[in-house]
Amino acid sequence: MKLNTEKNMEWPTILDEYEKLVFRMTTPRVMIDNAGCSNATRVMIDSARKHGILLEAVQVLTDLNLSIKKAYISCDGQWFMDVFHVTDLDGNKLMDESVISYIKQSLGRTYYANSKSYDGLTALELTGTDRIGLLSEAFAVLSDLQCNVVEAKVWTHNGRIASVIYVKESHTGFPIEDSQKIDRIEARLRNVLKGDNDIRSAKTSVSMDVTHTERRLHQMMYADRDYERKLVTRTSNDAPIVSVMNCLEKGYSVVNIQCKDRTKLLFDLVCTLTDMQYDVFHATANTAADRAYLEFFTRHTDGNPISSDAEKQRVILCLRAAIERRTSEGVRLELSTGDKQGLLANVTRTFRENGLNVTRAEISTTGESALNMFYVTDARGNPADSNIIEAVRQKIGWSDLKVKEFPLINHQKVDTDEPTAGVGGAMLLSLGSIFRRNLYNLGLINSYS
């Protein structure tokens, strides 16, 4: 009996150690360092490998509007080691302890929640052919049906439009749950999207589910196959360069990308690869001046690299589309005013009456205040005439609608110790080089030369 008692006394300790081991193996370990790099804050993450884990980490950083200057992704068996060099949009290190604490807590979870809560709102999803005045008509329908727009994001690309709009009942402030009203909303918005020539591809849906808005926009435009449509002509400096090569001896497909740098670029690319069912095993991202250079070692979730030229071309087109969808075209207008019923319908109607087309929009409200951002061009997609912009401002209100410069990413402090890709974006680093370089950047070896 004594022996059995001693064994029984030992079990809780054994279980406790086992639980600790499981916790350490399944919970990401996060370290944030402001001393190791002179011009950026280093965010280091060790985590168990699973599909989508890289996207979730990048999502946390980009949702805070942080600029990722460099990134090194390494996979060792079932374990990821990620390093991100980040700054704020002004190019400064992260010094706010509350932000640092939030990053640690968010990245340290085994499941990353959406950074913004849309509980109590109804989500409307719209896709169709873009045309001047479309947004004005959609907001007019919502105003007429007594739907108050709380948040919204609108993207356009290759003649297509996708939007996620969060609304609530104007008179109660509650989500829209009346099935008949939901049917009316869908029917009227579908008629707006159809116009005269988009009977088949126009789509509307209503959802109570909470999702990451920008990821959902990528999914909607991918499902709409915007990447296959006629490409908008771009200058050679702005056109993204994407190449895909197979490293068959190691079983990887290697994706190289050169493009103009901007915020949330890494998120857009990783999001697209993830939703196309590709896993990223190793990757590097580097910025120099206003350019970004990225390389991904990927496999399909079935464990195979890209197996056909058709699939390779599809990946290239989809990644180009992911880069271009968020590219800011046109004059950036910022509307800051008190929120009221019909505000968006009135503002976008003024845009339409003056021949302005909205290429991208972000709508947000806080309490009784509205802060809305619009990128506008003329009807042909060219920069809007300054006289027309001033006439629109006079109509809406000089103090309410202001012309804002495009958000600038500070590149002056970025060092360029990484090699840049060659012409065509076809620089292919050997797998051994990737391993050594990433181990060096993780601080695990003294040199990768």
Short mmCIF file of C-alpha atoms in Angstrom, two decimals:
data_model
loop_
_atom_site.label_atom_id
_atom_site.label_comp_id
_atom_site.label_asym_id
_atom_site.label_seq_id
_atom_site.Cartn_x
_atom_site.Cartn_y
_atom_site.Cartn_z
CA MET A 1 0.00 0.00 0.00
CA LYS A 2 2.84 2.33 0.74
CA LEU A 3 4.28 1.81 -2.73
CA ASN A 4 0.92 2.54 -4.38
CA THR A 5 0.53 5.67 -2.28
CA GLU A 6 3.91 6.97 -3.37
CA LYS A 7 3.07 6.35 -7.00
CA ASN A 8 -0.26 8.11 -6.62
CA MET A 9 1.54 11.08 -5.11
CA GLU A 10 3.88 11.30 -8.08
CA TRP A 11 1.18 11.45 -10.79
CA PRO A 12 0.10 15.09 -10.31
CA THR A 13 3.71 16.23 -10.75
CA ILE A 14 4.12 14.14 -13.88
CA LEU A 15 0.88 15.45 -15.34
CA ASP A 16 1.86 18.99 -14.48
CA GLU A 17 5.17 18.65 -16.33
CA TYR A 18 3.39 17.06 -19.30
CA GLU A 19 0.89 19.94 -19.43
CA LYS A 20 3.77 22.40 -19.30
CA LEU A 21 5.44 20.61 -22.20
CA VAL A 22 2.25 20.63 -24.29
CA PHE A 23 1.77 24.31 -23.49
CA ARG A 24 5.32 25.15 -24.57
CA MET A 25 4.94 23.14 -27.78
CA THR A 26 1.60 24.65 -28.80
CA THR A 27 1.87 28.24 -27.58
CA PRO A 28 3.90 30.70 -29.66
CA ARG A 29 6.85 32.29 -27.89
CA VAL A 30 7.20 36.00 -28.64
CA MET A 31 10.22 38.25 -28.06
CA ILE A 32 10.36 41.96 -28.89
CA ASP A 33 13.75 43.64 -29.11
CA ASN A 34 14.55 47.34 -29.54
CA ALA A 35 18.29 47.02 -28.97
CA GLY A 36 19.44 44.59 -31.66
CA CYS A 37 18.58 46.77 -34.68
CA SER A 38 19.35 50.47 -35.05
CA ASN A 39 16.35 51.45 -37.18
CA ALA A 40 13.54 49.00 -36.40
CA THR A 41 11.95 46.95 -33.67
CA ARG A 42 12.52 43.22 -34.02
CA VAL A 43 9.56 40.94 -33.36
CA MET A 44 10.63 37.28 -33.03
CA ILE A 45 8.16 34.41 -32.93
CA ASP A 46 8.71 30.69 -32.32
CA SER A 47 5.60 28.64 -33.01
CA ALA A 48 4.40 25.22 -34.04
CA ARG A 49 3.85 24.98 -37.79
CA LYS A 50 0.29 24.82 -39.06
CA HIS A 51 -1.49 26.06 -42.16
CA GLY A 52 -2.23 29.77 -41.87
CA ILE A 53 -0.05 30.48 -38.81
CA LEU A 54 2.19 32.89 -40.74
CA LEU A 55 -0.81 34.81 -42.05
CA GLU A 56 -2.21 35.17 -38.55
CA ALA A 57 1.07 36.62 -37.27
CA VAL A 58 1.41 39.08 -40.15
CA GLN A 59 -2.24 40.05 -39.69
CA VAL A 60 -1.62 41.09 -36.08
CA LEU A 61 1.22 43.39 -37.14
CA THR A 62 -0.50 44.93 -40.15
CA ASP A 63 -3.76 45.52 -38.28
CA LEU A 64 -1.74 47.86 -36.06
CA ASN A 65 -0.67 49.76 -39.22
CA LEU A 66 2.95 48.77 -38.69
CA SER A 67 5.37 48.81 -41.59
CA ILE A 68 7.31 45.56 -42.03
CA LYS A 69 10.75 46.55 -43.32
CA LYS A 70 12.24 43.07 -43.32
CA ALA A 71 11.08 39.56 -42.55
CA TYR A 72 12.81 36.21 -42.23
CA ILE A 73 10.74 33.04 -42.09
CA SER A 74 12.37 29.68 -41.34
CA CYS A 75 10.76 26.29 -40.85
CA ASP A 76 12.59 23.53 -38.96
CA GLY A 77 10.44 20.42 -39.21
CA GLN A 78 7.22 21.22 -37.39
CA TRP A 79 8.48 24.51 -35.93
CA PHE A 80 8.50 28.06 -37.30
CA MET A 81 11.05 30.75 -36.43
CA ASP A 82 9.95 34.17 -37.69
CA VAL A 83 11.66 37.55 -37.39
CA PHE A 84 9.99 40.80 -38.42
CA HIS A 85 11.68 44.22 -38.48
CA VAL A 86 8.87 46.72 -37.96
CA THR A 87 8.35 50.45 -37.52
CA ASP A 88 5.40 52.77 -37.31
CA LEU A 89 4.33 54.56 -40.49
CA ASP A 90 6.76 57.39 -39.73
CA GLY A 91 9.69 54.99 -39.69
CA ASN A 92 10.18 55.01 -35.92
CA LYS A 93 10.78 52.11 -33.57
CA LEU A 94 7.93 50.95 -31.35
CA MET A 95 8.41 52.63 -27.97
CA ASP A 96 4.84 52.57 -26.64
CA GLU A 97 4.73 49.84 -24.00
CA SER A 98 0.99 49.34 -24.48
CA VAL A 99 1.55 48.55 -28.18
CA ILE A 100 4.43 46.19 -27.36
CA SER A 101 2.31 44.45 -24.71
CA TYR A 102 -0.59 44.08 -27.13
CA ILE A 103 1.67 42.53 -29.77
CA LYS A 104 3.05 40.03 -27.25
CA GLN A 105 -0.39 39.06 -26.02
CA SER A 106 -1.87 38.77 -29.51
CA LEU A 107 0.98 36.81 -31.04
CA GLY A 108 1.31 34.62 -27.94
CA ARG A 109 -2.10 33.09 -28.39
CA THR A 110 -2.61 29.72 -30.05
CA TYR A 111 -5.45 31.35 -32.01
CA TYR A 112 -5.38 34.95 -33.19
CA ALA A 113 -8.71 36.74 -32.95
CA ASN A 114 -9.82 39.49 -35.28
CA SER A 115 -8.34 42.74 -33.99
CA LYS A 116 -11.62 44.60 -34.47
CA SER A 117 -14.97 43.42 -33.20
CA TYR A 118 -18.01 43.63 -35.46
CA ASP A 119 -20.40 42.05 -32.98
CA GLY A 120 -23.87 43.52 -33.24
CA LEU A 121 -23.50 44.39 -36.93
CA THR A 122 -24.73 42.81 -40.14
CA ALA A 123 -22.17 42.29 -42.91
CA LEU A 124 -23.11 42.94 -46.55
CA GLU A 125 -20.81 41.57 -49.25
CA LEU A 126 -20.99 43.01 -52.78
CA THR A 127 -19.11 42.15 -55.98
CA GLY A 128 -19.76 43.33 -59.52
CA THR A 129 -18.60 45.48 -62.41
CA ASP A 130 -17.19 48.82 -61.33
CA ARG A 131 -18.70 51.96 -62.84
CA ILE A 132 -18.96 55.60 -61.94
CA GLY A 133 -21.74 56.26 -59.44
CA LEU A 134 -22.09 52.63 -58.32
CA LEU A 135 -21.11 53.35 -54.73
CA SER A 136 -23.49 56.32 -54.64
CA GLU A 137 -26.41 54.12 -55.69
CA ALA A 138 -25.54 51.39 -53.18
CA PHE A 139 -25.34 53.84 -50.26
CA ALA A 140 -28.61 55.48 -51.40
CA VAL A 141 -30.34 52.08 -51.24
CA LEU A 142 -29.05 51.45 -47.72
CA SER A 143 -30.13 54.92 -46.58
CA ASP A 144 -33.59 54.40 -48.07
CA LEU A 145 -33.93 51.07 -46.27
CA GLN A 146 -32.96 52.68 -42.94
CA CYS A 147 -29.60 50.92 -42.69
CA ASN A 148 -26.87 52.82 -40.90
CA VAL A 149 -23.37 52.14 -42.30
CA VAL A 150 -20.94 51.73 -39.41
CA GLU A 151 -17.85 50.40 -41.20
CA ALA A 152 -17.03 49.60 -44.81
CA LYS A 153 -14.13 48.85 -47.12
CA VAL A 154 -14.31 49.11 -50.92
CA TRP A 155 -11.70 47.85 -53.38
CA THR A 156 -11.65 48.04 -57.18
CA HIS A 157 -9.36 46.18 -59.57
CA ASN A 158 -9.40 45.41 -63.29
CA GLY A 159 -12.88 46.85 -63.73
CA ARG A 160 -14.35 44.90 -60.80
CA ILE A 161 -15.52 46.09 -57.39
CA ALA A 162 -15.72 44.28 -54.04
CA SER A 163 -17.04 45.70 -50.81
CA VAL A 164 -17.76 44.57 -47.28
CA ILE A 165 -20.21 46.90 -45.52
CA TYR A 166 -21.19 46.58 -41.85
CA VAL A 167 -24.62 47.99 -41.05
CA LYS A 168 -27.21 48.16 -38.29
CA GLU A 169 -30.83 49.23 -38.01
CA SER A 170 -31.00 53.02 -38.01
CA HIS A 171 -33.89 53.28 -35.55
CA THR A 172 -32.77 50.60 -33.04
CA GLY A 173 -29.01 50.31 -33.47
CA PHE A 174 -29.33 46.52 -33.55
CA PRO A 175 -28.26 44.02 -36.23
CA ILE A 176 -30.71 43.46 -39.08
CA GLU A 177 -32.47 40.18 -38.32
CA ASP A 178 -35.77 40.58 -40.19
CA SER A 179 -35.52 38.00 -43.00
CA GLN A 180 -37.89 39.95 -45.25
CA LYS A 181 -35.83 43.12 -44.87
CA ILE A 182 -32.65 41.17 -45.57
CA ASP A 183 -34.24 39.84 -48.76
CA ARG A 184 -35.17 43.39 -49.81
CA ILE A 185 -31.64 44.63 -49.14
CA GLU A 186 -30.09 41.84 -51.19
CA ALA A 187 -32.54 42.26 -54.08
CA ARG A 188 -32.14 46.03 -54.37
CA LEU A 189 -28.35 45.94 -54.05
CA ARG A 190 -28.18 43.18 -56.64
CA ASN A 191 -30.16 45.36 -59.06
CA VAL A 192 -27.69 48.19 -58.48
CA LEU A 193 -24.72 45.90 -59.11
CA LYS A 194 -26.25 44.37 -62.22
CA GLY A 195 -26.70 47.71 -63.93
CA ASP A 196 -27.29 47.17 -67.64
CA ASN A 197 -24.60 44.60 -68.38
CA ASP A 198 -23.59 42.57 -65.31
CA ILE A 199 -26.51 40.20 -64.91
CA ARG A 200 -24.46 37.07 -64.27
CA SER A 201 -21.47 38.10 -62.15
CA ALA A 202 -23.08 40.60 -59.75
CA LYS A 203 -23.33 39.06 -56.28
CA THR A 204 -24.69 40.15 -52.91
CA SER A 205 -24.83 38.29 -49.62
CA VAL A 206 -25.74 39.07 -46.02
CA SER A 207 -23.86 37.53 -43.12
CA MET A 208 -23.81 37.73 -39.34
CA ASP A 209 -20.39 36.04 -39.20
CA VAL A 210 -17.32 37.94 -38.07
CA THR A 211 -14.38 37.74 -40.46
CA HIS A 212 -11.21 39.66 -41.18
CA THR A 213 -12.46 42.28 -43.63
CA GLU A 214 -9.37 42.64 -45.82
CA ARG A 215 -8.82 38.91 -46.07
CA ARG A 216 -12.47 38.55 -47.04
CA LEU A 217 -12.05 41.19 -49.77
CA HIS A 218 -9.14 39.22 -51.23
CA GLN A 219 -11.26 36.06 -51.15
CA MET A 220 -14.17 37.80 -52.85
CA MET A 221 -12.07 39.24 -55.66
CA TYR A 222 -10.26 35.92 -56.11
CA ALA A 223 -13.62 34.12 -56.37
CA ASP A 224 -14.70 36.81 -58.86
CA ARG A 225 -11.56 35.96 -60.87
CA ASP A 226 -10.50 39.58 -61.17
CA TYR A 227 -6.97 38.38 -61.90
CA GLU A 228 -8.10 36.93 -65.25
CA ARG A 229 -9.68 40.11 -66.57
CA LYS A 230 -8.08 42.69 -68.83
CA LEU A 231 -5.15 44.21 -67.02
CA VAL A 232 -5.02 47.93 -66.42
CA THR A 233 -2.02 49.49 -68.18
CA ARG A 234 0.68 50.48 -65.70
CA THR A 235 4.05 52.13 -66.04
CA SER A 236 7.06 49.83 -65.95
CA ASN A 237 8.19 51.21 -62.59
CA ASP A 238 4.90 50.44 -60.89
CA ALA A 239 4.11 47.07 -62.45
CA PRO A 240 4.88 44.22 -60.04
CA ILE A 241 7.30 41.57 -61.28
CA VAL A 242 6.46 38.02 -60.17
CA SER A 243 8.28 34.85 -61.12
CA VAL A 244 7.86 31.22 -60.04
CA MET A 245 10.58 28.59 -60.28
CA ASN A 246 10.61 25.02 -59.05
CA CYS A 247 13.38 23.72 -56.81
CA LEU A 248 12.46 20.10 -57.45
CA GLU A 249 15.40 18.51 -55.63
CA LYS A 250 14.10 20.08 -52.42
CA GLY A 251 10.42 19.85 -53.32
CA TYR A 252 9.70 23.60 -53.23
CA SER A 253 8.29 26.19 -55.59
CA VAL A 254 10.17 29.48 -55.23
CA VAL A 255 8.22 32.69 -55.74
CA ASN A 256 10.19 35.91 -56.31
CA ILE A 257 8.50 39.32 -56.26
CA GLN A 258 9.69 42.86 -56.98
CA CYS A 259 7.27 45.74 -56.60
CA LYS A 260 6.75 49.15 -55.13
CA ASP A 261 6.73 48.99 -51.35
CA ARG A 262 3.64 49.93 -49.35
CA THR A 263 1.98 49.10 -46.06
CA LYS A 264 0.29 45.70 -45.74
CA LEU A 265 2.11 44.32 -48.78
CA LEU A 266 3.35 41.21 -46.96
CA PHE A 267 -0.14 40.55 -45.58
CA ASP A 268 -1.69 40.71 -49.05
CA LEU A 269 0.82 38.24 -50.49
CA VAL A 270 0.75 35.75 -47.61
CA CYS A 271 -3.05 35.98 -47.51
CA THR A 272 -3.29 35.08 -51.19
CA LEU A 273 -0.86 32.16 -50.95
CA THR A 274 -2.66 30.83 -47.87
CA ASP A 275 -6.12 31.03 -49.43
CA MET A 276 -4.78 29.36 -52.58
CA GLN A 277 -3.79 26.49 -50.26
CA TYR A 278 -0.05 27.02 -50.32
CA ASP A 279 2.14 26.75 -47.23
CA VAL A 280 5.15 29.05 -46.85
CA PHE A 281 8.11 27.18 -45.36
CA HIS A 282 10.86 29.75 -45.81
CA ALA A 283 10.72 33.38 -46.87
CA THR A 284 12.58 36.66 -46.89
CA ALA A 285 11.28 40.18 -47.37
CA ASN A 286 13.43 43.25 -47.75
CA THR A 287 12.80 46.90 -48.60
CA ALA A 288 15.20 49.41 -50.15
CA ALA A 289 14.21 52.98 -51.01
CA ASP A 290 10.61 52.58 -52.22
CA ARG A 291 11.02 49.01 -53.52
CA ALA A 292 10.20 45.66 -51.95
CA TYR A 293 11.90 42.34 -52.69
CA LEU A 294 10.29 39.14 -51.47
CA GLU A 295 11.01 35.45 -51.85
CA PHE A 296 8.81 32.54 -50.73
CA PHE A 297 9.64 28.82 -50.63
CA THR A 298 6.23 27.16 -50.87
CA ARG A 299 4.41 23.89 -51.35
CA HIS A 300 0.78 23.12 -51.87
CA THR A 301 -0.95 21.85 -48.73
CA ASP A 302 -0.87 18.37 -50.30
CA GLY A 303 2.93 18.54 -49.97
CA ASN A 304 3.72 19.05 -53.66
CA PRO A 305 5.28 22.02 -55.47
CA ILE A 306 3.52 23.67 -58.41
CA SER A 307 3.17 20.92 -60.98
CA SER A 308 2.09 22.61 -64.21
CA ASP A 309 2.73 25.73 -66.27
CA ALA A 310 -0.97 26.61 -66.05
CA GLU A 311 -0.88 26.56 -62.26
CA LYS A 312 2.36 28.55 -62.25
CA GLN A 313 0.74 31.23 -64.42
CA ARG A 314 -2.33 31.31 -62.16
CA VAL A 315 -0.15 31.88 -59.10
CA ILE A 316 1.67 34.73 -60.87
CA LEU A 317 -1.59 36.41 -61.92
CA CYS A 318 -3.13 36.03 -58.47
CA LEU A 319 -0.12 37.51 -56.68
CA ARG A 320 -0.01 40.44 -59.10
CA ALA A 321 -3.69 41.04 -58.42
CA ALA A 322 -3.10 40.86 -54.66
CA ILE A 323 -0.46 43.59 -54.96
CA GLU A 324 -2.57 45.83 -57.20
CA ARG A 325 -5.94 45.62 -55.41
CA ARG A 326 -4.81 47.85 -52.57
CA THR A 327 -2.64 50.12 -54.71
CA SER A 328 -3.82 53.65 -54.05
CA GLU A 329 -4.89 55.34 -57.28
CA GLY A 330 -6.30 58.83 -57.46
CA VAL A 331 -6.58 61.77 -55.09
CA ARG A 332 -7.00 60.86 -51.45
CA LEU A 333 -9.92 62.70 -49.83
CA GLU A 334 -10.62 62.49 -46.11
CA LEU A 335 -14.09 63.24 -44.77
CA SER A 336 -14.24 64.01 -41.06
CA THR A 337 -17.62 65.14 -39.78
CA GLY A 338 -20.55 64.24 -37.58
CA ASP A 339 -22.26 60.98 -38.53
CA LYS A 340 -25.85 61.24 -39.72
CA GLN A 341 -28.38 59.29 -41.73
CA GLY A 342 -27.70 59.51 -45.47
CA LEU A 343 -24.23 61.05 -45.11
CA LEU A 344 -22.49 58.56 -47.40
CA ALA A 345 -25.28 58.67 -49.98
CA ASN A 346 -25.03 62.47 -50.18
CA VAL A 347 -21.22 62.59 -50.34
CA THR A 348 -20.86 59.88 -52.99
CA ARG A 349 -23.71 61.43 -55.01
CA THR A 350 -21.70 64.66 -55.11
CA PHE A 351 -18.70 62.68 -56.37
CA ARG A 352 -20.85 61.14 -59.11
CA GLU A 353 -22.39 64.45 -60.17
CA ASN A 354 -18.90 65.85 -60.64
CA GLY A 355 -17.64 62.89 -62.65
CA LEU A 356 -15.46 61.40 -59.91
CA ASN A 357 -15.07 57.65 -59.57
CA VAL A 358 -14.20 56.07 -56.20
CA THR A 359 -11.38 53.53 -56.66
CA ARG A 360 -11.01 52.66 -52.97
CA ALA A 361 -12.78 53.64 -49.77
CA GLU A 362 -12.57 53.05 -46.03
CA ILE A 363 -15.57 54.04 -43.93
CA SER A 364 -15.47 54.17 -40.14
CA THR A 365 -17.56 55.68 -37.36
CA THR A 366 -16.83 56.24 -33.69
CA GLY A 367 -19.77 57.32 -31.60
CA GLU A 368 -21.32 60.28 -33.38
CA SER A 369 -18.29 60.98 -35.56
CA ALA A 370 -17.49 59.69 -39.05
CA LEU A 371 -14.00 59.40 -40.53
CA ASN A 372 -14.09 58.30 -44.17
CA MET A 373 -11.31 58.03 -46.74
CA PHE A 374 -11.87 57.98 -50.51
CA TYR A 375 -9.49 57.66 -53.44
CA VAL A 376 -11.03 59.28 -56.52
CA THR A 377 -10.14 59.58 -60.21
CA ASP A 378 -11.95 60.94 -63.22
CA ALA A 379 -14.25 58.67 -65.23
CA ARG A 380 -11.33 57.33 -67.30
CA GLY A 381 -9.17 56.51 -64.32
CA ASN A 382 -6.91 59.53 -64.73
CA PRO A 383 -6.01 61.93 -61.91
CA ALA A 384 -8.96 64.14 -61.03
CA ASP A 385 -8.80 67.79 -62.03
CA SER A 386 -7.93 70.01 -59.07
CA ASN A 387 -10.71 72.47 -59.95
CA ILE A 388 -13.28 69.68 -59.75
CA ILE A 389 -11.87 68.56 -56.41
CA GLU A 390 -12.20 72.10 -55.06
CA ALA A 391 -15.78 72.33 -56.35
CA VAL A 392 -16.63 69.08 -54.55
CA ARG A 393 -15.04 70.35 -51.34
CA GLN A 394 -17.08 73.56 -51.57
CA LYS A 395 -20.28 71.54 -51.99
CA ILE A 396 -19.60 69.13 -49.11
CA GLY A 397 -17.83 71.57 -46.81
CA TRP A 398 -14.29 72.93 -46.86
CA SER A 399 -13.60 71.94 -43.28
CA ASP A 400 -15.22 68.50 -43.58
CA LEU A 401 -13.60 67.23 -46.80
CA LYS A 402 -9.85 67.65 -47.10
CA VAL A 403 -7.27 66.59 -49.66
CA LYS A 404 -4.67 64.34 -48.05
CA GLU A 405 -1.34 63.18 -49.35
CA PHE A 406 -0.80 59.48 -49.87
CA PRO A 407 0.56 57.82 -46.71
CA LEU A 408 4.32 57.77 -47.05
CA ILE A 409 6.47 54.90 -45.89
CA ASN A 410 9.73 56.10 -44.39
CA HIS A 411 12.56 54.37 -46.26
CA GLN A 412 15.48 56.63 -45.47
CA LYS A 413 16.51 54.67 -42.39
CA VAL A 414 16.40 51.28 -44.04
CA ASP A 415 19.77 49.65 -44.52
CA THR A 416 20.46 47.56 -47.59
CA ASP A 417 22.66 44.74 -46.36
CA GLU A 418 20.47 42.24 -48.22
CA PRO A 419 21.06 41.52 -51.91
CA THR A 420 18.31 42.72 -54.17
CA ALA A 421 16.69 40.71 -56.90
CA GLY A 422 17.94 40.86 -60.43
CA VAL A 423 16.10 41.90 -63.57
CA GLY A 424 12.78 40.10 -63.87
CA GLY A 425 12.67 39.18 -60.22
CA ALA A 426 14.24 35.83 -61.01
CA MET A 427 16.95 35.79 -58.37
CA LEU A 428 16.89 32.34 -56.85
CA LEU A 429 18.76 31.83 -53.61
CA SER A 430 19.89 28.31 -52.85
CA LEU A 431 18.04 26.55 -50.08
CA GLY A 432 21.26 26.26 -48.10
CA SER A 433 21.80 29.99 -48.40
CA ILE A 434 18.27 30.68 -47.15
CA PHE A 435 18.86 28.44 -44.13
CA ARG A 436 22.21 30.03 -43.26
CA ARG A 437 20.98 33.59 -43.75
CA ASN A 438 17.87 33.05 -41.64
CA LEU A 439 19.85 31.35 -38.87
CA TYR A 440 22.18 34.37 -38.93
CA ASN A 441 19.29 36.82 -38.66
CA LEU A 442 17.79 34.74 -35.88
CA GLY A 443 21.08 35.15 -34.01
CA LEU A 444 21.87 31.42 -34.02
CA ILE A 445 25.12 31.62 -36.02
CA ASN A 446 27.78 34.32 -36.32
CA SER A 447 27.96 34.47 -40.11
CA TYR A 448 26.12 33.16 -43.17
CA SER A 449 28.96 33.82 -45.63
#
